[in-house]
């Protein structure tokens, strides 16, 4: 168990160092068995956080992200968090004023993360395969840049299905009622 953890930590460290050394705008920590975002990374990246535009934390075991994560990487354009155990986002998501895309598919959201509706640049929200029943349709309809939101394989209530289409002038992807996601 510990050796495995050590390997995971080493892998994370290697990927973080690659980002720093190459001056890359991407931090890819997908599939690193992370349960939380490693605090040590903030120190390592402190001089380059502004240049990081894409962070991938897909397919980890994250249950939450901290407000520090959001305020540190406030220049993000894209955040990929699919395949984790997230059920909410910190309020500080609202500091991500440049974020264009967020992938929260295959997580455990029961409530729509409403902070996303405050992000002016957001063009793509992917919440496929969560447990979302209700959606803030009016707030979504007011988002200036959003052409697409994916809510497939969520147990959306009938009201959302009825009121969303006339109000929302962009693509809101929904599965037929009662549809279940195919097994991975």
Coordinates of C-alpha atoms in Angstrom, one line a residue:
X1 CA 0.0 0.0 0.0
X2 CA 2.7 2.5 1.0
X3 CA 4.9 1.6 -1.9
X4 CA 2.0 2.2 -4.2
X5 CA 1.4 5.5 -2.6
X6 CA 5.1 6.4 -3.0
X7 CA 4.9 5.6 -6.7
X8 CA 1.8 7.7 -7.1
X9 CA 3.5 10.6 -5.3
X10 CA 6.6 10.2 -7.4
X11 CA 4.5 10.2 -10.5
X12 CA 2.7 13.4 -9.4
X13 CA 6.0 15.1 -8.6
X14 CA 7.4 14.1 -12.0
X15 CA 4.4 15.5 -13.8
X16 CA 4.5 18.7 -11.9
X17 CA 8.2 19.2 -12.6
X18 CA 7.6 18.6 -16.3
X19 CA 5.1 21.4 -16.2
X20 CA 7.5 23.8 -14.5
X21 CA 10.5 22.9 -16.6
X22 CA 8.8 22.9 -20.0
X23 CA 6.9 26.1 -19.2
X24 CA 3.8 24.2 -20.2
X25 CA 0.3 25.7 -19.7
X26 CA -1.0 22.3 -18.7
X27 CA -0.9 20.3 -15.5
X28 CA -1.9 16.7 -16.2
X29 CA -2.5 14.7 -13.0
X30 CA -5.1 12.3 -14.5
X31 CA -5.2 8.8 -13.1
X32 CA -2.8 9.5 -10.2
X33 CA -5.0 7.9 -7.5
X34 CA -5.3 11.3 -5.8
X35 CA -7.7 11.6 -2.9
X36 CA -7.0 15.3 -2.6
X37 CA -5.0 17.9 -4.5
X38 CA -1.5 17.6 -3.0
X39 CA -0.7 20.8 -1.0
X40 CA 3.0 20.6 -1.8
X41 CA 2.2 21.3 -5.5
X42 CA 1.3 24.9 -4.7
X43 CA 4.8 25.6 -3.5
X44 CA 6.4 23.9 -6.5
X45 CA 4.2 25.8 -9.0
X46 CA 4.0 29.1 -7.2
X47 CA 6.0 31.0 -9.9
X48 CA 4.1 29.5 -12.8
X49 CA 0.5 29.3 -11.6
X50 CA -0.5 32.2 -13.8
X51 CA 0.6 30.4 -17.0
X52 CA -1.4 27.2 -16.3
X53 CA -4.5 27.2 -18.4
X54 CA -5.5 23.6 -18.3
X55 CA -5.6 21.2 -15.3
X56 CA -6.6 17.6 -15.7
X57 CA -7.5 15.7 -12.6
X58 CA -9.6 13.2 -14.4
X59 CA -10.1 9.6 -13.0
X60 CA -8.7 10.2 -9.6
X61 CA -10.5 9.7 -6.2
X62 CA -11.1 13.3 -5.4
X63 CA -14.0 14.0 -3.0
X64 CA -13.5 17.8 -2.9
X65 CA -11.4 20.6 -4.2
X66 CA -10.3 23.4 -1.9
X67 CA -10.9 27.1 -2.3
X68 CA -7.1 27.5 -2.4
X69 CA -7.0 25.4 -5.5
X70 CA -9.5 27.8 -7.2
X71 CA -7.8 31.0 -6.1
X72 CA -4.3 29.7 -6.9
X73 CA -5.1 28.7 -10.5
X74 CA -7.4 31.6 -11.3
X75 CA -6.1 31.8 -14.9
X76 CA -7.5 28.4 -15.8
X77 CA -9.3 28.2 -19.2
X78 CA -10.2 24.5 -18.8
X79 CA -10.6 22.2 -15.8
X80 CA -11.1 18.5 -16.3
X81 CA -12.4 16.7 -13.3
X82 CA -14.3 13.8 -14.8
X83 CA -14.4 10.5 -13.1
X84 CA -14.0 11.5 -9.4
X85 CA -16.2 11.6 -6.3
X86 CA -16.9 15.3 -6.3
X87 CA -20.4 16.4 -5.1
X88 CA -19.8 20.1 -4.9
X89 CA -17.4 22.9 -5.8
X90 CA -16.0 25.5 -3.5
X91 CA -17.6 29.0 -3.8
X92 CA -14.2 30.3 -5.0
X93 CA -14.9 28.6 -8.4
X94 CA -16.3 32.1 -9.1
X95 CA -12.7 33.4 -9.3
X96 CA -12.2 31.4 -12.5
X97 CA -13.2 34.3 -14.7
X98 CA -11.4 33.0 -17.7
X99 CA -12.7 29.4 -17.5
X100 CA -14.1 28.3 -20.8
X101 CA -14.7 24.6 -20.2
X102 CA -15.3 22.4 -17.1
X103 CA -15.8 18.7 -17.2
X104 CA -17.5 17.3 -14.2
X105 CA -18.9 14.1 -15.8
X106 CA -19.0 10.9 -13.9
X107 CA -18.9 12.5 -10.4
X108 CA -21.5 12.6 -7.6
X109 CA -23.2 15.9 -8.0
X110 CA -26.8 15.8 -6.6
X111 CA -27.1 19.6 -6.9
X112 CA -26.2 21.6 -9.9
X113 CA -23.0 23.6 -9.0
X114 CA -24.6 27.0 -9.3
X115 CA -21.3 28.9 -8.9
X116 CA -20.7 28.0 -12.5
X117 CA -23.5 30.3 -13.6
X118 CA -21.4 33.3 -12.5
X119 CA -18.5 32.6 -14.9
X120 CA -18.7 34.9 -17.8
X121 CA -16.4 33.0 -20.2
X122 CA -17.8 29.5 -19.7
X123 CA -18.7 27.9 -23.0
X124 CA -18.9 24.2 -22.1
X125 CA -20.3 22.5 -18.9
X126 CA -20.2 18.7 -18.9
X127 CA -22.2 17.2 -16.0
X128 CA -23.0 13.9 -17.7
X129 CA -23.5 10.9 -15.4
X130 CA -24.2 12.6 -12.1
X131 CA -27.2 12.6 -9.9
X132 CA -28.6 16.0 -10.7
X133 CA -32.4 16.4 -10.4
X134 CA -32.8 20.2 -10.6
X135 CA -31.1 22.8 -12.7
X136 CA -31.1 26.6 -12.3
X137 CA -32.6 27.1 -15.8
X138 CA -33.0 30.9 -15.5
X139 CA -29.4 31.4 -14.4
X140 CA -28.1 29.2 -17.2
X141 CA -30.3 31.0 -19.7
X142 CA -28.6 34.2 -18.7
X143 CA -25.0 33.0 -19.2
X144 CA -23.4 35.1 -21.9
X145 CA -21.0 32.7 -23.6
X146 CA -22.5 29.2 -23.0
X147 CA -23.5 27.3 -26.2
X148 CA -23.5 23.9 -24.6
X149 CA -24.3 22.1 -21.4
X150 CA -24.3 18.3 -21.2
X151 CA -26.7 16.8 -18.6
X152 CA -27.0 13.4 -20.1
X153 CA -27.6 10.5 -17.7
X154 CA -28.8 12.6 -14.8
X155 CA -32.2 12.0 -13.2
X156 CA -33.5 15.4 -14.2
X157 CA -37.0 16.2 -12.9
X158 CA -39.9 16.7 -15.3
X159 CA -40.0 20.4 -14.6
X160 CA -36.5 21.0 -15.9
X161 CA -37.3 19.0 -19.0
X162 CA -40.4 21.2 -19.6
X163 CA -39.1 24.6 -18.8
X164 CA -35.6 24.4 -20.1
X165 CA -36.1 24.0 -23.9
X166 CA -38.1 27.3 -24.4
X167 CA -35.8 29.3 -22.1
X168 CA -32.4 28.0 -23.1
X169 CA -31.2 29.1 -26.4
X170 CA -28.3 26.8 -26.6
X171 CA -27.7 23.0 -26.7
X172 CA -28.7 21.4 -23.5
X173 CA -28.1 17.7 -23.9
X174 CA -30.5 15.4 -21.9
X175 CA -31.1 11.7 -22.0
X176 CA -34.6 10.3 -22.4
X177 CA -36.2 10.1 -19.0
X178 CA -35.1 7.1 -17.0
X179 CA -32.2 6.3 -19.3
X180 CA -29.2 4.8 -17.6
X181 CA -25.6 5.3 -18.6
X182 CA -23.9 2.4 -20.3
X183 CA -21.5 0.6 -17.9
X184 CA -17.9 1.8 -18.4

